[in-house]
XYZ file of C-alpha atoms in Angstrom:
495
model
C -86.663 24.007 34.957
C -87.289 27.742 35.115
C -84.963 29.085 37.758
C -83.357 32.383 38.582
C -80.097 32.452 40.438
C -80.437 33.761 43.983
C -78.847 37.201 44.068
C -78.745 38.869 47.486
C -80.773 42.101 47.817
C -80.421 43.349 44.244
C -82.087 40.937 41.880
C -83.615 37.953 43.635
C -85.758 37.193 40.572
C -88.089 34.850 42.373
C -85.178 32.858 43.770
C -87.087 31.758 46.851
C -89.798 30.183 44.733
C -87.309 28.580 42.384
C -85.205 27.072 45.141
C -88.321 25.712 46.808
C -89.340 24.057 43.546
C -85.982 22.312 43.187
C -85.411 21.432 46.801
C -82.534 23.898 46.922
C -80.692 22.467 43.917
C -79.648 25.304 41.626
C -80.723 24.325 38.142
C -81.419 26.392 35.084
C -82.970 25.719 31.718
C -82.121 26.616 28.195
C -85.612 27.544 27.198
C -86.448 27.572 23.526
C -83.017 26.641 22.239
C -83.601 25.860 18.582
C -82.190 22.581 17.384
C -80.950 23.631 13.949
C -79.858 26.618 11.903
C -83.372 27.893 11.311
C -85.559 30.894 11.984
C -88.630 28.659 12.283
C -87.996 26.850 15.584
C -87.736 23.209 14.476
C -89.808 20.579 16.241
C -88.352 17.482 17.855
C -89.079 14.162 16.155
C -87.424 11.419 18.161
C -89.076 8.477 16.381
C -88.959 9.790 12.828
C -92.702 9.555 12.144
C -92.987 13.158 10.969
C -95.020 14.276 13.994
C -93.563 16.503 16.702
C -92.716 15.030 20.102
C -92.325 16.726 23.491
C -89.640 15.877 26.034
C -89.618 17.345 29.529
C -88.207 16.972 32.993
C -89.395 15.304 36.119
C -86.091 16.205 37.750
C -87.433 15.938 41.299
C -88.757 12.406 40.847
C -87.896 9.566 43.168
C -86.242 6.632 41.367
C -85.910 3.342 43.240
C -86.573 5.235 46.460
C -83.862 7.819 45.791
C -85.019 11.396 46.311
C -84.617 13.847 43.412
C -82.823 11.262 41.298
C -84.830 12.602 38.371
C -86.401 11.361 35.166
C -86.913 12.442 31.562
C -90.386 12.043 30.056
C -91.064 11.929 26.310
C -94.603 12.216 24.946
C -94.851 11.185 21.312
C -97.078 13.163 18.968
C -100.072 11.547 17.291
C -102.981 12.727 15.144
C -104.815 13.491 18.391
C -101.875 15.178 20.121
C -99.890 14.058 23.136
C -101.063 11.938 26.048
C -99.643 9.445 28.522
C -100.647 6.610 26.176
C -97.549 6.951 23.972
C -94.538 7.832 26.054
C -91.070 6.994 27.318
C -89.942 7.536 30.912
C -86.165 7.422 31.282
C -83.955 7.538 34.373
C -80.294 6.793 34.979
C -81.405 3.308 35.986
C -82.855 2.724 32.504
C -80.781 0.215 30.551
C -78.247 1.985 28.359
C -78.330 5.349 30.132
C -74.875 6.292 31.425
C -74.483 6.301 35.215
C -77.018 5.256 37.825
C -79.848 6.952 39.687
C -78.685 8.599 42.899
C -80.308 10.981 45.355
C -79.919 14.595 44.326
C -78.766 13.952 40.750
C -81.787 15.779 39.268
C -81.491 13.924 35.973
C -83.512 15.716 33.303
C -82.961 19.203 34.750
C -82.087 20.607 31.358
C -82.443 19.203 27.860
C -81.730 20.158 24.256
C -82.576 18.267 21.102
C -80.991 17.834 17.660
C -79.893 15.005 15.387
C -76.439 14.778 16.917
C -75.340 11.610 15.059
C -76.918 12.373 11.689
C -79.083 9.239 11.461
C -82.346 11.078 10.753
C -83.758 10.799 14.271
C -83.604 13.652 16.768
C -81.617 12.882 19.894
C -81.813 14.576 23.281
C -79.009 15.887 25.477
C -79.945 15.522 29.147
C -78.167 16.911 32.192
C -77.950 15.786 35.788
C -76.275 18.836 37.358
C -76.377 17.378 40.872
C -74.515 14.204 39.935
C -71.480 13.393 42.075
C -68.630 12.455 39.759
C -66.081 10.475 41.741
C -65.056 12.721 44.615
C -66.431 15.793 42.862
C -69.693 16.558 44.691
C -72.339 18.066 42.406
C -69.919 17.981 39.508
C -72.756 17.214 37.135
C -73.017 15.091 34.044
C -74.487 15.273 30.537
C -75.711 12.371 28.411
C -76.950 12.204 24.838
C -79.789 9.715 24.408
C -80.220 8.509 20.854
C -83.477 8.725 18.934
C -84.678 5.713 16.968
C -87.748 4.282 15.257
C -88.873 3.451 18.812
C -88.116 6.959 20.038
C -85.904 7.618 23.049
C -85.203 4.228 24.600
C -82.318 5.031 26.919
C -79.413 4.115 24.676
C -76.868 6.868 25.015
C -73.400 8.198 25.707
C -71.748 10.600 28.153
C -70.557 14.055 27.111
C -67.400 14.207 29.176
C -66.687 17.274 31.298
C -63.296 18.612 30.123
C -62.629 20.712 33.243
C -64.325 19.142 36.282
C -62.129 21.016 38.740
C -63.072 24.368 37.200
C -66.784 24.307 37.912
C -69.748 22.385 39.283
C -73.169 21.598 37.808
C -71.895 20.496 34.395
C -74.860 20.740 32.028
C -76.884 23.142 34.128
C -77.669 24.878 30.812
C -77.734 23.351 27.322
C -78.462 24.539 23.789
C -78.238 22.804 20.419
C -77.666 24.382 17.016
C -75.366 24.440 14.007
C -73.125 27.247 15.190
C -70.532 26.877 12.401
C -72.954 26.122 9.566
C -71.338 22.817 8.549
C -74.663 20.957 8.535
C -73.882 19.024 11.719
C -75.483 19.620 15.100
C -73.411 21.238 17.832
C -74.027 21.294 21.590
C -73.326 24.216 23.936
C -72.901 23.258 27.603
C -72.925 25.597 30.582
C -72.079 25.075 34.246
C -71.540 27.135 37.395
C -68.720 29.038 35.645
C -69.046 31.663 32.881
C -67.179 29.585 30.287
C -69.410 27.794 27.769
C -68.094 24.654 26.068
C -69.209 24.017 22.496
C -68.994 20.523 21.028
C -68.987 20.759 17.242
C -69.407 18.467 14.267
C -71.897 16.106 15.859
C -71.145 13.015 17.952
C -70.308 9.485 16.893
C -71.797 6.344 18.437
C -69.251 6.354 21.258
C -69.918 9.991 22.133
C -66.827 11.528 20.530
C -67.520 14.967 19.009
C -65.973 16.401 15.881
C -64.214 18.999 18.021
C -64.568 21.354 20.943
C -63.954 25.012 21.783
C -65.058 27.587 24.373
C -66.636 31.024 24.504
C -66.655 33.189 27.603
C -69.123 36.086 27.756
C -68.556 38.621 30.557
C -71.126 37.182 32.947
C -70.700 36.268 36.571
C -69.453 32.880 37.631
C -69.408 32.697 41.411
C -71.197 29.354 41.307
C -73.901 30.716 38.982
C -72.697 30.854 35.374
C -75.167 31.277 32.516
C -78.817 31.284 33.515
C -79.994 30.128 30.096
C -78.605 29.368 26.655
C -80.834 29.896 23.618
C -79.903 29.120 20.009
C -81.388 30.475 16.777
C -80.428 32.318 13.591
C -80.833 36.047 14.154
C -78.517 37.565 11.529
C -79.208 35.233 8.603
C -75.598 34.062 8.565
C -74.300 30.542 7.931
C -74.263 29.552 11.585
C -76.803 29.477 14.399
C -76.359 32.282 16.918
C -76.489 31.978 20.715
C -78.075 34.158 23.381
C -76.616 33.862 26.880
C -78.628 35.100 29.854
C -76.539 35.911 32.906
C -75.584 38.534 35.474
C -73.278 41.453 34.739
C -69.727 41.612 36.072
C -69.037 45.330 35.714
C -71.060 46.746 38.614
C -71.700 45.777 42.198
C -75.435 45.548 41.561
C -75.300 42.242 39.705
C -78.164 43.102 37.380
C -79.311 40.731 34.684
C -77.096 41.014 31.566
C -77.670 39.145 28.312
C -75.448 38.701 25.285
C -76.017 37.870 21.634
C -73.076 35.799 20.368
C -73.045 35.385 16.586
C -72.353 32.138 14.818
C -69.950 31.964 11.874
C -68.135 29.439 9.715
C -65.627 29.308 12.544
C -68.321 28.815 15.186
C -69.492 31.117 17.951
C -67.360 34.190 18.483
C -67.468 37.076 20.942
C -66.432 39.318 18.056
C -69.674 41.021 17.120
C -71.378 40.160 20.409
C -74.108 42.569 21.521
C -75.724 43.380 24.852
C -79.475 42.728 24.867
C -82.436 43.891 26.904
C -83.145 42.192 30.213
C -84.665 38.754 30.582
C -83.814 35.368 32.015
C -85.976 33.314 29.663
C -85.351 33.689 25.936
C -86.902 32.411 22.696
C -85.689 32.948 19.126
C -87.752 32.695 15.932
C -88.905 34.717 12.941
C -92.050 36.518 14.110
C -92.427 38.908 11.162
C -91.293 36.441 8.454
C -88.505 38.668 7.162
C -85.964 35.840 7.150
C -84.260 36.842 10.408
C -84.859 35.312 13.810
C -86.208 37.630 16.481
C -85.216 37.493 20.148
C -87.933 37.432 22.807
C -86.827 37.740 26.428
C -88.918 37.415 29.567
C -88.060 39.749 32.435
C -90.616 38.492 34.930
C -89.645 40.672 37.848
C -91.171 43.888 39.190
C -89.937 47.435 38.554
C -88.111 47.740 41.869
C -86.403 45.560 44.428
C -87.933 45.060 47.843
C -85.889 48.018 49.131
C -87.262 50.248 46.346
C -84.230 50.279 44.056
C -85.332 50.643 40.404
C -84.513 47.650 38.214
C -83.421 48.421 34.632
C -85.635 47.372 31.683
C -88.423 46.142 33.944
C -92.195 46.454 34.029
C -94.819 46.136 36.721
C -95.475 42.444 37.186
C -93.020 41.502 34.437
C -92.136 42.515 30.903
C -91.393 40.802 27.599
C -88.806 42.374 25.310
C -88.830 41.711 21.551
C -85.624 42.493 19.651
C -85.992 41.993 15.909
C -83.224 40.423 13.845
C -81.415 41.792 10.795
C -78.332 41.054 8.692
C -76.324 42.926 11.311
C -77.826 40.930 14.153
C -80.361 42.055 16.755
C -81.655 45.611 16.382
C -81.026 46.434 20.018
C -81.836 50.145 19.765
C -85.432 49.466 18.742
C -86.401 46.659 21.114
C -90.101 46.634 21.987
C -91.393 46.074 25.512
C -94.721 44.329 26.203
C -96.543 44.126 29.533
C -100.083 43.195 30.506
C -100.898 46.899 30.204
C -99.729 47.092 26.572
C -102.543 47.612 24.055
C -105.194 44.949 24.503
C -102.936 42.320 26.025
C -105.202 40.337 28.376
C -105.010 40.984 32.094
C -103.732 43.867 34.159
C -100.115 44.388 35.145
C -99.836 43.734 38.877
C -96.800 43.215 41.034
C -95.568 39.614 41.217
C -97.613 38.372 38.230
C -94.324 37.173 36.687
C -95.412 37.960 33.128
C -92.600 36.529 31.019
C -91.802 33.744 33.473
C -91.642 31.382 30.493
C -92.271 31.817 26.779
C -92.063 30.010 23.454
C -92.564 30.672 19.739
C -94.421 28.625 17.128
C -96.778 29.060 14.156
C -100.251 28.246 15.494
C -102.255 29.226 12.407
C -99.800 28.353 9.629
C -99.606 31.889 8.236
C -95.807 31.946 8.253
C -95.583 34.392 11.172
C -94.500 32.958 14.498
C -96.798 33.385 17.485
C -95.797 33.772 21.130
C -96.991 32.019 24.272
C -96.159 33.964 27.450
C -96.598 32.541 30.921
C -97.429 34.594 33.992
C -96.869 31.841 36.519
C -97.436 34.214 39.434
C -100.841 35.435 38.244
C -103.469 35.673 40.989
C -107.035 34.850 39.949
C -109.858 35.234 42.435
C -108.605 33.915 45.766
C -106.000 31.670 44.129
C -102.488 33.071 44.616
C -99.789 32.183 42.073
C -102.258 30.041 40.171
C -100.793 31.145 36.837
C -102.010 31.932 33.332
C -100.754 31.877 29.740
C -101.248 34.565 27.083
C -100.952 33.890 23.338
C -99.985 36.771 21.022
C -100.110 36.319 17.257
C -97.383 37.311 14.819
C -97.822 39.569 11.800
C -95.619 41.250 9.194
C -95.386 44.127 11.681
C -94.432 41.903 14.617
C -96.558 40.709 17.516
C -100.134 41.958 17.514
C -100.909 43.423 20.932
C -104.119 45.162 19.830
C -106.380 42.264 18.849
C -106.619 38.506 18.689
C -104.721 37.698 21.877
C -105.863 34.700 23.946
C -105.729 34.106 27.694
C -105.765 30.670 29.298
C -105.982 29.714 32.961
C -107.305 26.553 34.563
C -110.557 28.425 35.140
C -110.935 29.007 31.380
C -113.842 26.964 30.042
C -112.523 23.703 28.619
C -109.108 23.842 30.271
C -108.665 20.869 32.624
C -108.448 21.563 36.346
C -109.195 24.715 38.273
C -107.416 27.757 39.674
C -105.643 26.783 42.873
C -103.025 28.533 44.958
C -99.442 27.681 43.926
C -100.440 25.761 40.785
C -98.147 28.037 38.731
C -99.883 27.152 35.487
C -97.217 28.152 32.971
C -94.149 27.035 34.920
C -93.110 26.195 31.370
C -94.765 26.480 27.954
C -94.115 24.839 24.587
C -95.499 25.586 21.132
C -94.960 22.560 18.914
C -96.870 20.703 16.199
C -97.689 17.454 18.003
C -100.548 16.423 15.666
C -98.698 16.549 12.351
C -101.023 19.110 10.754
C -98.341 21.752 10.385
C -99.801 24.017 13.092
C -98.239 24.516 16.521
C -100.179 23.282 19.547
C -99.759 24.622 23.082
C -98.393 22.478 25.896
C -98.312 23.971 29.404
C -96.532 22.755 32.517
C -97.790 23.465 36.025
C -96.656 22.725 39.560
C -100.055 21.201 40.509
C -100.693 19.272 43.692
C -97.810 20.493 45.828
C -95.088 19.865 43.288
C -96.354 16.736 41.584
C -96.733 18.732 38.394
C -98.877 18.201 35.317
C -98.841 18.916 31.590
C -101.864 20.421 29.821
C -102.347 19.934 26.083
C -104.287 22.617 24.185
C -104.456 21.982 20.423
C -104.468 24.369 17.495
C -107.787 24.559 15.677
C -105.872 25.593 12.584
C -106.468 29.277 13.284
C -105.975 29.611 17.050
C -105.437 27.633 20.250
C -108.615 25.865 21.343
C -109.738 23.954 24.409
C -111.582 21.416 22.242
C -109.656 18.177 22.593
C -107.622 19.456 25.532
C -106.376 17.078 28.203
C -104.271 16.936 31.354
C -101.340 14.534 31.536
C -100.319 13.574 35.060
C -97.228 11.915 36.511
C -99.149 8.991 37.987
C -100.748 8.178 34.615
C -97.332 8.399 32.986
C -95.472 6.094 35.348
C -93.723 8.764 37.405
C -93.821 8.447 41.197
C -95.606 11.235 43.048
C -93.503 10.710 46.163
C -91.885 14.016 47.065
C -92.009 16.742 44.408
C -91.324 15.229 40.963
C -92.017 18.559 39.185
C -93.429 16.703 36.191
C -93.471 19.102 33.231
C -91.406 21.895 34.814
C -88.964 22.187 31.898
C -89.598 21.314 28.253
C -86.772 20.377 25.903
C -85.911 22.966 23.266
């Protein structure tokens, strides 16, 4: 799920909220990690029917009475979108899933999809960063669950941790892509250490990869490691590139520091790596349709710390940075910052709005330009504190349009299910994906809802924009997920 590592004094980044949402378990998500070497953000299709599917976490769910054992939920796309009617709910007690459900495992905390075995069905890599592995407390584990004509059924294999004594929380962050351009899906795995393991050449039926190597950006370890991993083709090269969100190592402040790591025929390499603008949540896709993926990063914090220290690259109530791609990689010198005070972006920038808390890219109107959904999970509306809202900005040949056409959705918006309530955090995660098969991306929004039960709201594309006509709320109870404790249903979508 969305989570910022707790940094003392300098950059807390909503750590108190995030720890509360996970019961203290430090988990992070690889938001919007593209599943193939593409600038278009490929959809997941686990059952091969040609319609996009959505997988997400319920990592706080009780399983067989075990607290925070965790579950993965898959909603399969249909002509009328996603609902609880066509779904899979998977835990470590599901037949075929490696391991067994245990308290604190947080199975489903992070996920990444791709066709890892080359059989034509997308598969999903799922982490349980709180898993105890033998005597290694919170060592973590990662499984790949195979797609099939029946979707995700639980059949899967373990991605073995090659260095369990060197870190904890194996799989805390995941990203899938074709980093070496060989046509086979690779998997990048993060942990509590700065080293990222990359499994290349796909996986066979027993879980053996074609090979493995590591990259180590200069981010802090100290039990934190990468905050997020995001894959996508930014420089138009043969391999998918990777963006790593972390904390810097070269000053005592511990500010957010993000790196672009280019892909190549030899895989990911720190040669040619670039430092990016701030942000903990990242998405990659071709907004302006120039053939290069663009990097969008959400820096949801305020302009200063609680003690008044200015925070670099920040905006009041949060800021989204857009760094456009080119054949030389991200054009870092011309990154564009967007806040709720930019142009005619809906709302007003206010402290603690958390604009940029989550974001995702997809083509809502089919014009070839990718559009952006931005969550402000801390938005206050009326008397409802942290009720949350989502803004949609539309792509053009000149980039994101902040002057006209933007949309704003909260649970008080006519036609959106529910209502504005304190601590709903509507927009705890967002996903733009074509789940109706019409070629246009629909909007799916996660919220904390009902003291951590969580919910998923489906808002379809009308063909030209997001509409509330045909919208629906999908709840844990209707989907077969226990509402004991805080399941956090819908807190982190697979990318």
